[in-house]
Coordinates of C-alpha atoms in Angstrom, one line a residue:
Chain A
M1 CA -26.1 28.2 15.0
S2 CA -23.0 28.5 12.8
L3 CA -21.0 25.3 13.4
L4 CA -22.5 21.8 13.8
V5 CA -20.9 18.4 14.4
I6 CA -22.5 15.0 14.1
G7 CA -20.6 12.1 15.5
T8 CA -19.9 9.8 18.5
L9 CA -19.7 10.3 22.2
A10 CA -17.8 7.4 23.7
L11 CA -16.2 5.9 26.7
D12 CA -12.7 4.7 25.9
K13 CA -10.3 2.2 27.3
V14 CA -6.9 3.2 26.3
E15 CA -3.5 1.5 26.8
T16 CA -0.3 3.3 26.1
P17 CA 3.3 2.1 26.7
Y18 CA 3.2 4.1 30.0
E19 CA -0.4 4.1 31.3
A20 CA -3.8 2.5 31.0
R21 CA -7.2 4.2 31.6
D22 CA -10.7 2.9 31.5
E23 CA -14.0 4.8 31.0
A24 CA -12.2 7.8 29.6
L25 CA -14.3 10.4 27.7
G26 CA -13.9 9.8 24.0
G27 CA -15.7 9.9 20.7
S28 CA -15.1 11.7 17.5
A29 CA -17.7 14.5 18.2
T30 CA -16.5 15.0 21.8
F31 CA -12.9 15.7 20.8
F32 CA -14.1 17.9 18.0
C33 CA -16.3 20.0 20.3
F34 CA -13.6 20.6 22.9
A35 CA -11.2 21.6 20.1
A36 CA -13.6 23.8 18.1
S37 CA -15.2 25.5 21.1
N38 CA -12.0 27.5 21.6
F39 CA -12.8 29.3 18.4
H40 CA -16.6 29.3 18.0
Q41 CA -19.8 27.9 19.5
V42 CA -20.6 24.4 18.4
G43 CA -23.8 22.5 18.2
L44 CA -23.4 18.8 18.9
V45 CA -25.6 16.0 17.6
G46 CA -25.0 12.5 19.0
V47 CA -26.3 9.8 21.3
I48 CA -25.4 8.5 24.7
G49 CA -26.6 5.6 26.8
D50 CA -28.1 5.8 30.2
D51 CA -24.7 5.0 31.7
F52 CA -23.0 8.1 30.4
P53 CA -21.6 10.4 33.1
M54 CA -23.7 13.5 32.9
G55 CA -20.9 15.6 34.4
E56 CA -19.2 15.3 31.0
I57 CA -22.2 16.9 29.3
A58 CA -22.0 19.7 31.8
K59 CA -18.3 20.0 31.0
L60 CA -19.1 20.4 27.3
E61 CA -21.7 23.0 28.0
A62 CA -19.3 24.9 30.2
H63 CA -17.1 25.1 27.0
G64 CA -19.9 26.7 25.1
V65 CA -21.1 23.5 23.4
D66 CA -24.8 23.4 22.6
T67 CA -25.8 19.9 23.7
R68 CA -29.5 20.0 22.8
G69 CA -28.8 17.6 20.0
V70 CA -27.4 14.9 22.3
E71 CA -30.0 12.2 22.6
K72 CA -30.1 9.9 25.6
A73 CA -31.2 6.4 24.7
A74 CA -31.8 3.3 26.8
G75 CA -28.7 1.1 26.7
K76 CA -25.0 1.4 26.9
T77 CA -22.9 4.2 25.5
F78 CA -20.6 3.5 22.6
R79 CA -17.3 2.0 23.9
W80 CA -13.9 1.7 22.2
A81 CA -10.8 0.0 23.5
G82 CA -7.4 0.3 21.9
R83 CA -3.6 0.0 22.5
Y84 CA -0.7 2.1 21.3
E85 CA 2.7 0.7 20.7
A86 CA 5.9 2.4 21.7
D87 CA 6.3 4.1 18.3
W88 CA 2.9 5.8 18.9
N89 CA 2.1 5.1 15.2
T90 CA 0.8 1.6 15.6
R91 CA -2.7 1.5 17.1
T92 CA -4.6 -1.7 17.7
T93 CA -8.3 -1.7 18.3
L94 CA -9.0 -4.2 21.0
D95 CA -12.7 -3.9 21.2
T96 CA -15.7 -1.9 19.9
Q97 CA -19.1 -2.0 21.5
L98 CA -21.6 0.1 19.5
G99 CA -24.2 0.1 22.2
V100 CA -26.9 2.8 21.6
F101 CA -25.0 4.0 18.5
E102 CA -25.9 0.8 16.7
N103 CA -29.4 1.7 15.7
W104 CA -29.3 5.4 16.1
M105 CA -30.3 7.8 13.4
P106 CA -29.5 11.5 14.1
T107 CA -32.1 14.2 14.6
V108 CA -30.7 17.7 14.0
P109 CA -32.6 20.1 16.3
D110 CA -34.6 22.8 14.5
E111 CA -32.3 25.5 15.9
M112 CA -29.3 23.8 14.3
T113 CA -30.5 22.9 10.8
N114 CA -29.4 26.3 9.5
A115 CA -25.7 25.7 10.5
R116 CA -23.3 27.3 8.0
F117 CA -20.4 24.9 8.7
V118 CA -21.0 21.2 9.3
F119 CA -18.6 18.6 10.3
L120 CA -19.6 15.0 9.7
A121 CA -17.3 13.3 12.2
N122 CA -16.5 9.6 11.8
A123 CA -19.6 7.5 11.8
A124 CA -21.5 5.2 9.4
P125 CA -22.0 7.0 6.0
A126 CA -25.8 6.3 6.4
V127 CA -25.8 8.3 9.7
Q128 CA -23.7 11.1 8.2
S129 CA -26.0 11.3 5.2
A130 CA -29.1 11.4 7.3
A131 CA -27.7 14.3 9.3
L132 CA -26.6 16.2 6.2
D133 CA -30.1 15.7 4.7
Q134 CA -31.5 17.7 7.6
C135 CA -29.1 20.7 7.1
E136 CA -30.5 23.6 5.0
N137 CA -27.9 24.6 2.5
P138 CA -24.8 24.8 4.6
E139 CA -21.8 26.8 3.2
F140 CA -19.1 24.3 3.9
V141 CA -19.4 20.6 4.8
M142 CA -16.4 18.6 5.9
L143 CA -16.4 14.8 6.1
D144 CA -14.3 12.4 8.1
T145 CA -14.4 8.6 7.8
M146 CA -12.4 5.5 8.7
N147 CA -11.1 2.2 7.1
L148 CA -14.2 0.3 8.3
W149 CA -16.6 2.4 6.2
I150 CA -14.2 2.4 3.2
D151 CA -14.3 -1.4 3.4
I152 CA -17.9 -2.2 4.2
A153 CA -19.9 0.9 2.9
R154 CA -17.9 2.1 0.0
D155 CA -20.8 3.0 -2.3
E156 CA -22.7 4.9 0.4
L157 CA -19.4 6.7 1.3
L158 CA -18.7 7.6 -2.4
A159 CA -22.2 9.0 -2.8
L160 CA -21.7 11.1 0.4
I161 CA -18.2 12.3 -0.7
R162 CA -19.8 13.9 -3.8
R163 CA -22.1 16.0 -1.5
V164 CA -19.4 17.5 0.7
D165 CA -17.0 20.4 0.3
G166 CA -14.0 18.8 2.0
I167 CA -12.8 15.5 3.4
V168 CA -10.2 14.7 6.0
L169 CA -8.3 11.4 5.7
N170 CA -5.2 9.9 7.2
D171 CA -2.6 8.4 4.9
E172 CA -3.8 4.9 5.3
E173 CA -7.4 5.8 4.6
A174 CA -6.5 7.8 1.5
R175 CA -4.5 4.9 0.2
M176 CA -7.3 2.5 0.9
L177 CA -9.9 4.7 -0.7
T178 CA -8.0 5.4 -3.9
G179 CA -5.6 2.5 -4.3
Q180 CA -2.8 5.0 -4.7
R181 CA 0.3 4.5 -2.5
N182 CA 1.8 7.9 -3.3
L183 CA 0.0 10.4 -1.1
I184 CA 0.0 13.2 -3.7
K185 CA -1.6 10.9 -6.3
A186 CA -4.0 9.7 -3.6
A187 CA -5.0 13.2 -2.7
R188 CA -5.6 14.1 -6.4
A189 CA -7.7 10.8 -6.8
V190 CA -9.8 11.9 -3.8
L191 CA -10.4 15.3 -5.4
A192 CA -11.6 13.5 -8.5
L193 CA -14.3 11.9 -6.4
G194 CA -16.0 15.3 -6.0
P195 CA -14.9 17.4 -3.0
K196 CA -13.2 20.8 -3.5
Y197 CA -10.7 20.1 -0.8
V198 CA -8.8 17.2 0.7
I199 CA -6.9 17.3 4.0
L200 CA -4.4 14.5 4.3
K201 CA -3.2 13.9 7.8
K202 CA 0.1 12.1 8.4
G203 CA 0.2 12.1 12.2
E204 CA 3.6 13.2 13.6
H205 CA 4.6 14.1 10.0
G206 CA 2.1 16.8 9.6
A207 CA -0.7 17.3 7.1
F208 CA -1.4 18.8 3.7
L209 CA -4.3 20.4 2.1
V210 CA -5.0 20.3 -1.6
G211 CA -7.8 21.8 -3.7
K212 CA -8.3 23.6 -6.9
D213 CA -7.1 26.9 -5.6
V214 CA -4.8 25.9 -2.8
H215 CA -1.9 23.5 -2.0
F216 CA -0.5 23.8 1.5
S217 CA 1.8 21.5 3.4
L218 CA 2.6 21.7 7.1
P219 CA 4.8 19.8 9.5
A220 CA 3.3 18.8 12.8
Y221 CA 4.0 20.9 15.9
P222 CA 7.0 19.3 17.6
V223 CA 5.7 17.5 20.7
D224 CA 8.2 15.8 22.8
N225 CA 5.8 14.4 25.4
V226 CA 3.1 12.4 23.8
V227 CA 0.7 11.0 26.4
D228 CA -2.3 9.7 24.3
P229 CA -2.8 10.2 20.6
T230 CA -6.6 9.3 20.8
G231 CA -8.7 12.1 19.3
A232 CA -5.8 13.9 17.6
G233 CA -7.5 13.7 14.2
D234 CA -10.8 15.0 15.5
S235 CA -9.1 17.7 17.4
F236 CA -7.3 18.8 14.2
A237 CA -10.7 18.9 12.5
G238 CA -12.1 20.9 15.5
G239 CA -9.4 23.5 15.3
F240 CA -9.7 23.7 11.5
M241 CA -13.5 24.0 11.4
G242 CA -13.7 26.2 14.5
Y243 CA -11.4 28.7 13.0
I244 CA -13.0 28.9 9.5
S245 CA -16.4 29.0 11.1
A246 CA -15.5 31.9 13.3
A247 CA -13.9 33.6 10.3
R248 CA -16.9 32.7 8.2
N249 CA -14.5 32.4 5.3
T250 CA -13.0 29.6 3.2
D251 CA -10.6 31.5 1.0
P252 CA -7.1 30.0 0.6
L253 CA -5.4 32.2 3.2
T254 CA -8.1 31.3 5.8
L255 CA -7.8 27.6 5.0
K256 CA -4.0 27.8 5.4
R257 CA -4.3 29.5 8.7
A258 CA -6.9 26.9 9.7
M259 CA -4.3 24.2 9.0
L260 CA -2.1 25.8 11.6
Y261 CA -4.9 26.0 14.1
G262 CA -5.8 22.4 13.5
T263 CA -2.2 21.3 13.9
V264 CA -1.8 23.3 17.1
T265 CA -5.1 22.0 18.6
A266 CA -4.1 18.4 17.8
S267 CA -0.7 19.0 19.5
F268 CA -2.5 19.9 22.8
C269 CA -4.8 16.9 22.5
V270 CA -1.9 14.3 22.4
Q271 CA -0.2 15.9 25.4
G272 CA -2.9 14.6 27.7
F273 CA -5.0 11.6 28.3
S274 CA -8.5 11.7 26.7
V275 CA -9.7 15.3 26.5
E276 CA -7.6 16.5 29.5
E277 CA -5.4 18.9 27.7
L278 CA -8.1 20.1 25.3
V279 CA -10.2 21.0 28.3
R280 CA -7.3 22.8 29.9
H281 CA -6.2 24.8 26.8
D282 CA -7.4 28.3 26.2
R283 CA -7.3 30.7 23.3
G284 CA -4.2 32.4 24.7
R285 CA -2.2 29.2 24.7
V286 CA -3.5 28.3 21.3
E287 CA -2.3 31.7 19.9
A288 CA 1.1 31.4 21.5
R289 CA 1.6 28.0 20.0
F290 CA 0.2 29.2 16.6
N291 CA 2.9 31.9 16.6
E292 CA 5.6 29.3 17.6
L293 CA 4.5 27.0 14.7
L294 CA 4.5 29.9 12.3
S295 CA 8.1 30.8 13.3
I296 CA 9.2 27.2 12.9
T297 CA 7.7 26.8 9.5
S298 CA 8.3 30.2 7.8
F299 CA 11.0 32.8 7.2
Chain B
M1 CA 38.4 27.0 -3.1
S2 CA 35.3 27.8 -1.1
L3 CA 33.5 24.5 -0.9
L4 CA 35.1 21.1 -0.3
V5 CA 33.6 17.6 -0.1
I6 CA 35.3 14.4 1.1
G7 CA 33.5 11.1 0.4
T8 CA 32.9 8.1 -1.8
L9 CA 32.7 7.7 -5.5
A10 CA 31.0 4.4 -6.2
L11 CA 29.4 2.2 -8.8
D12 CA 25.9 1.1 -7.6
K13 CA 23.7 -1.8 -8.4
V14 CA 20.1 -0.7 -7.6
E15 CA 16.8 -2.6 -7.7
T16 CA 13.6 -0.7 -7.4
P17 CA 10.1 -2.2 -7.7
Y18 CA 10.1 -1.1 -11.4
E19 CA 13.7 -1.3 -12.6
A20 CA 17.2 -2.6 -12.0
R21 CA 20.5 -1.1 -13.0
D22 CA 24.1 -2.1 -12.6
E23 CA 27.3 -0.1 -12.6
A24 CA 25.3 3.1 -12.1
L25 CA 27.3 6.1 -10.9
G26 CA 26.9 6.5 -7.1
G27 CA 28.7 7.5 -4.0
S28 CA 28.1 10.1 -1.3
A29 CA 30.5 12.7 -2.7
T30 CA 29.3 12.2 -6.3
F31 CA 25.7 13.0 -5.5
F32 CA 26.8 15.9 -3.3
C33 CA 28.9 17.4 -6.1
F34 CA 26.3 17.3 -8.8
A35 CA 23.8 18.8 -6.3
A36 CA 26.1 21.5 -5.0
S37 CA 27.7 22.5 -8.3
N38 CA 24.4 24.2 -9.3
F39 CA 25.1 26.8 -6.6
H40 CA 28.9 27.0 -6.3
Q41 CA 32.2 25.4 -7.4
V42 CA 33.0 22.3 -5.4
G43 CA 36.4 20.7 -4.8
L44 CA 36.1 16.9 -4.6
V45 CA 38.4 14.6 -2.6
G46 CA 37.9 10.8 -3.1
V47 CA 39.3 7.7 -4.5
I48 CA 38.4 5.6 -7.6
G49 CA 39.7 2.2 -8.8
D50 CA 41.3 1.6 -12.2
D51 CA 37.9 0.3 -13.4
F52 CA 36.1 3.6 -12.9
P53 CA 34.7 5.0 -16.1
M54 CA 36.7 8.2 -16.7
G55 CA 33.8 9.7 -18.7
E56 CA 32.1 10.2 -15.3
I57 CA 35.0 12.3 -14.1
A58 CA 34.7 14.4 -17.2
K59 CA 31.0 14.8 -16.5
L60 CA 31.8 16.1 -13.0
E61 CA 34.3 18.6 -14.4
A62 CA 31.8 19.7 -17.0
H63 CA 29.6 20.7 -14.0
G64 CA 32.4 22.8 -12.5
V65 CA 33.6 20.2 -10.0
D66 CA 37.4 20.4 -9.3
T67 CA 38.5 16.8 -9.4
R68 CA 42.1 17.3 -8.7
G69 CA 41.5 15.6 -5.3
V70 CA 40.3 12.4 -6.9
E71 CA 42.9 9.8 -6.5
K72 CA 43.1 6.8 -8.8
A73 CA 44.3 3.6 -7.0
A74 CA 45.1 0.2 -8.3
G75 CA 42.1 -2.1 -7.6
K76 CA 38.3 -1.9 -7.8
T77 CA 36.1 1.1 -7.2
F78 CA 33.8 1.0 -4.2
R79 CA 30.6 -0.8 -5.1
W80 CA 27.2 -0.8 -3.3
A81 CA 24.1 -2.9 -4.2
G82 CA 20.7 -2.3 -2.7
R83 CA 17.0 -2.9 -3.2
Y84 CA 14.0 -0.6 -2.5
E85 CA 10.6 -2.0 -1.5
A86 CA 7.4 -0.7 -2.9
D87 CA 6.9 1.8 -0.1
W88 CA 10.3 3.4 -1.0
N89 CA 11.1 3.7 2.7
T90 CA 12.5 0.2 3.1
R91 CA 16.0 -0.2 1.7
T92 CA 18.0 -3.3 2.0
T93 CA 21.7 -3.3 1.4
L94 CA 22.5 -6.4 -0.6
D95 CA 26.2 -6.0 -1.0
T96 CA 29.1 -3.7 -0.2
Q97 CA 32.6 -4.0 -1.8
L98 CA 34.9 -1.4 -0.3
G99 CA 37.6 -2.0 -3.0
V100 CA 40.2 0.8 -3.1
F101 CA 38.2 2.7 -0.4
E102 CA 39.2 0.1 2.2
N103 CA 42.7 1.3 2.9
W104 CA 42.4 4.9 1.5
M105 CA 43.3 7.9 3.5
P106 CA 42.5 11.2 1.9
T107 CA 44.9 13.8 0.8
V108 CA 43.4 17.3 0.4
P109 CA 45.3 19.1 -2.4
D110 CA 47.1 22.2 -1.3
E111 CA 44.7 24.4 -3.4
M112 CA 41.8 23.1 -1.4
T113 CA 43.0 23.2 2.2
N114 CA 41.7 26.7 2.6
A115 CA 38.1 25.8 1.8
R116 CA 35.7 27.8 3.9
F117 CA 32.9 25.3 3.7
V118 CA 33.6 21.6 4.2
F119 CA 31.2 18.7 3.9
L120 CA 32.4 15.4 5.3
A121 CA 30.2 13.0 3.4
N122 CA 29.5 9.5 4.7
A123 CA 32.7 7.6 5.2
A124 CA 34.6 6.1 8.2
P125 CA 35.1 8.7 10.9
A126 CA 38.9 8.1 10.7
V127 CA 38.8 9.1 7.0
Q128 CA 36.6 12.1 7.7
S129 CA 38.9 13.2 10.6
A130 CA 42.0 12.8 8.5
A131 CA 40.5 15.1 5.8
L132 CA 39.4 17.7 8.4
D133 CA 42.9 17.7 9.9
Q134 CA 44.2 19.0 6.6
C135 CA 41.7 21.9 6.4
E136 CA 43.0 25.3 7.6
N137 CA 40.3 26.8 9.9
P138 CA 37.2 26.3 7.8
E139 CA 34.2 28.6 8.6
F140 CA 31.5 25.8 8.6
V141 CA 32.0 22.1 8.6
M142 CA 29.1 19.7 8.1
L143 CA 29.2 16.0 8.9
D144 CA 27.2 13.1 7.6
T145 CA 27.4 9.5 8.8
M146 CA 25.5 6.2 8.8
N147 CA 24.4 3.4 11.1
L148 CA 27.5 1.3 10.5
W149 CA 29.8 4.0 12.0
I150 CA 27.5 4.7 14.9
D151 CA 27.7 1.0 15.6
I152 CA 31.3 0.1 15.1
A153 CA 33.2 3.5 15.5
R154 CA 31.1 5.4 18.0
D155 CA 34.0 6.9 20.0
E156 CA 35.8 8.2 16.9
L157 CA 32.5 9.5 15.6
L158 CA 31.7 11.3 18.9
A159 CA 35.1 12.9 18.9
L160 CA 34.6 14.1 15.3
I161 CA 31.1 15.4 16.1
R162 CA 32.6 17.7 18.7
R163 CA 34.8 19.3 16.0
V164 CA 32.1 20.1 13.4
D165 CA 29.5 22.9 13.1
G166 CA 26.6 20.9 11.9
I167 CA 25.5 17.3 11.4
V168 CA 22.9 15.7 9.1
L169 CA 21.2 12.5 10.2
N170 CA 18.2 10.6 9.1
D171 CA 15.6 9.7 11.7
E172 CA 16.9 6.2 12.2
E173 CA 20.5 7.4 12.7
A174 CA 19.5 10.0 15.2
R175 CA 17.6 7.5 17.2
M176 CA 20.5 5.1 17.1
L177 CA 23.1 7.7 18.1
T178 CA 21.1 9.1 21.0
G179 CA 18.8 6.3 22.2
Q180 CA 15.9 8.8 22.0
R181 CA 12.9 7.7 20.0
N182 CA 11.2 11.1 19.9
L183 CA 12.9 13.0 17.1
I184 CA 12.8 16.4 18.9
K185 CA 14.4 14.9 21.9
A186 CA 16.9 13.1 19.7
A187 CA 17.9 16.3 17.9
R188 CA 18.4 18.1 21.2
A189 CA 20.5 15.2 22.4
V190 CA 22.7 15.5 19.3
L191 CA 23.1 19.2 19.9
A192 CA 24.4 18.3 23.4
L193 CA 27.2 16.3 21.7
G194 CA 28.7 19.5 20.5
P195 CA 27.6 20.8 17.1
K196 CA 25.8 24.1 16.7
Y197 CA 23.2 22.7 14.2
V198 CA 21.5 19.4 13.5
I199 CA 19.5 18.6 10.4
L200 CA 17.2 15.7 10.8
K201 CA 16.0 14.2 7.6
K202 CA 12.7 12.2 7.4
G203 CA 12.7 11.2 3.8
E204 CA 9.3 11.8 2.2
H205 CA 8.2 13.5 5.4
G206 CA 10.7 16.4 5.1
A207 CA 13.4 17.6 7.4
F208 CA 14.0 19.9 10.3
L209 CA 16.9 22.0 11.4
V210 CA 17.6 22.9 15.1
G211 CA 20.3 24.9 16.6
K212 CA 20.7 27.5 19.3
D213 CA 19.4 30.4 17.2
V214 CA 17.1 28.5 14.8
H215 CA 14.3 25.9 14.6
F216 CA 12.9 25.3 11.1
S217 CA 10.7 22.5 9.9
L218 CA 9.9 21.8 6.3
P219 CA 7.8 19.2 4.5
A220 CA 9.3 17.4 1.5
Y221 CA 8.6 18.7 -2.0
P222 CA 5.7 16.6 -3.2
V223 CA 7.1 14.1 -5.8
D224 CA 4.6 11.8 -7.4
N225 CA 7.1 9.9 -9.6
V226 CA 9.9 8.5 -7.5
V227 CA 12.3 6.6 -9.6
D228 CA 15.3 6.0 -7.4
P229 CA 15.9 7.4 -3.9
T230 CA 19.6 6.6 -3.9
G231 CA 21.6 9.7 -3.1
A232 CA 18.7 11.9 -1.9
G233 CA 20.4 12.6 1.4
D234 CA 23.7 13.6 -0.2
S235 CA 21.8 15.7 -2.7
F236 CA 20.0 17.5 0.1
A237 CA 23.4 18.2 1.7
G238 CA 24.7 19.4 -1.7
G239 CA 21.9 21.8 -2.2
F240 CA 22.2 23.0 1.4
M241 CA 26.0 23.4 1.5
G242 CA 26.1 24.8 -2.1
Y243 CA 23.7 27.5 -1.2
I244 CA 25.3 28.6 2.1
S245 CA 28.7 28.4 0.5
A246 CA 27.7 30.7 -2.4
A247 CA 26.0 33.0 0.1
R248 CA 29.0 32.8 2.4
N249 CA 26.6 33.2 5.2
T250 CA 25.2 30.9 8.0
D251 CA 22.7 33.3 9.6
P252 CA 19.3 31.7 10.5
L253 CA 17.6 33.2 7.4
T254 CA 20.3 31.7 5.1
L255 CA 20.1 28.4 6.8
K256 CA 16.3 28.3 6.4
R257 CA 16.6 29.1 2.7
A258 CA 19.3 26.5 2.4
M259 CA 16.8 23.9 3.8
L260 CA 14.5 24.7 0.9
Y261 CA 17.3 24.4 -1.6
G262 CA 18.4 21.1 -0.1
T263 CA 14.8 19.8 -0.2
V264 CA 14.3 20.9 -3.8
T265 CA 17.6 19.4 -4.9
A266 CA 16.8 16.1 -3.3
S267 CA 13.4 16.1 -5.0
F268 CA 15.2 16.2 -8.4
C269 CA 17.5 13.4 -7.4
V270 CA 14.8 10.9 -6.6
Q271 CA 13.0 11.6 -9.9
G272 CA 15.8 9.9 -11.9
F273 CA 18.1 6.8 -11.6
S274 CA 21.5 7.5 -10.2
V275 CA 22.5 11.1 -10.9
E276 CA 20.4 11.4 -14.1
E277 CA 18.1 14.1 -13.0
L278 CA 20.7 15.9 -11.0
V279 CA 22.9 16.2 -14.1
R280 CA 19.9 17.4 -16.1
H281 CA 18.7 20.0 -13.6
D282 CA 19.8 23.6 -13.8
R283 CA 19.5 26.7 -11.7
G284 CA 16.4 27.9 -13.4
R285 CA 14.5 24.7 -12.7
V286 CA 15.8 24.8 -9.1
E287 CA 14.6 28.4 -8.6
A288 CA 11.1 27.5 -10.1
R289 CA 10.7 24.6 -7.8
F290 CA 12.1 26.6 -4.8
N291 CA 9.3 29.1 -5.4
E292 CA 6.7 26.4 -5.8
L293 CA 7.9 24.8 -2.4
L294 CA 7.8 28.2 -0.8
S295 CA 4.2 28.8 -2.0
I296 CA 3.1 25.3 -0.7
T297 CA 4.6 25.9 2.7
S298 CA 4.0 29.6 3.5
F299 CA 1.2 32.1 3.4

């Protein structure tokens, strides 16, 4: 096993200005898996309730995701409900039901503990730490988090940040974590917390990567038909980690190319509801859009 | 004369979260001139009142700006007052005093009517049109405007847009002009109004250029010490037009390079109050930052 993700599998209720859907497949690890599996096989560690539609697990497996680390627990699957405003940038969480995720602690299957690349998708820092504890000397660990954990579990999160190689944050999270409004200053402040690399995501305005040996800034791929932004960040991470894991390399050039693959993968994600477009996309479409993004952003 | 600008010379009152200044040199054409003169000689057409500090005219001339088109009229110089909020993205106009600009119609000096490159800086469309009428077959005309004119002089503006080669707009102006919220759709809708090229500026999030033979997107240069954003857009235009005018070329590669020069020039502008940093910058500093931006945004 080369690439491992720990995170949520969820059922989402999503309202956009144009459409509403209930019981849509969601969760940080789910989006990551569909995104990364285009590049490399992924091992998935997470938990579902007894109400989870097993056809979705079959769909993940059909995409080459190793689901042996998905635990089925008695109770309800994690549920999230949210609404997007017409500008797509304003998201309101309407409801969160942790369900079986509430008291879950991850068990990384023996076959997966030797993963070289590990993505700790958004979850409580205690859950992320417990998963990382079970990994044997991974080459590159990337962490995601959210405002909630920065707010209520800051110390645990800071301890975890010191143990990882990279962290992905959106602009709001980076400001909240560091108290710096300017995003360059915020990114430098995050680096001072320990990781070698920070990826700062700015939604429709693109993303940048900073580290001691690299500084790379990239606009978003221009999407003119956003359908549902849910999972865009996890899809970015999936494209990024999937690419570097397949390349088995983290040199600056590989990281820069991975930023493009992450951006392209996220652009597919937002063009469909839930994982619809991620499921549909294939490596050929990814490569075509990669080349298009390259031509838009370079000479 | 190769490069000509028509626009305002002003005295600004600016409040930022950190500082306030009164009677600071401002105006769309002023910023443009200091920005463009690093690349090429500029001819300036504008109007000042009898209260305008003539030392500022000398400063423009010292930067190679031909000020023979600056008319001195009886009355007060155009004055603008505004305030920036802590996020730097929210700007409130506190006061506008048109002064001598109110009834002014431009006269392009005979020596300047053969300009090959013309920038119609922000002013009433009637003023911009009158200036353009006096130009003899320029190779490339670029237009800037603002919300006010989109609102109160839409028909005149649309007629003028059909006559120019390119237009620069910020995100808000593009949405207002086209009714399209998505910026890619907005840019395409602007192209449908007639110009060959649209530059859409997104402030700290960069800018993109679209046209029939080019699509180029660029993040902003990462500035961690914003002092005063006033004039950033005009400085961008100055760097852009100064570069293509010096190159006497508008092929896609030149336009892409010009986007970088515009971005770099705007980044200097915001690092000082009024034109302070623009006055201080020189071609060597511009080239160093151009190379830095190139390394941040390419492989």
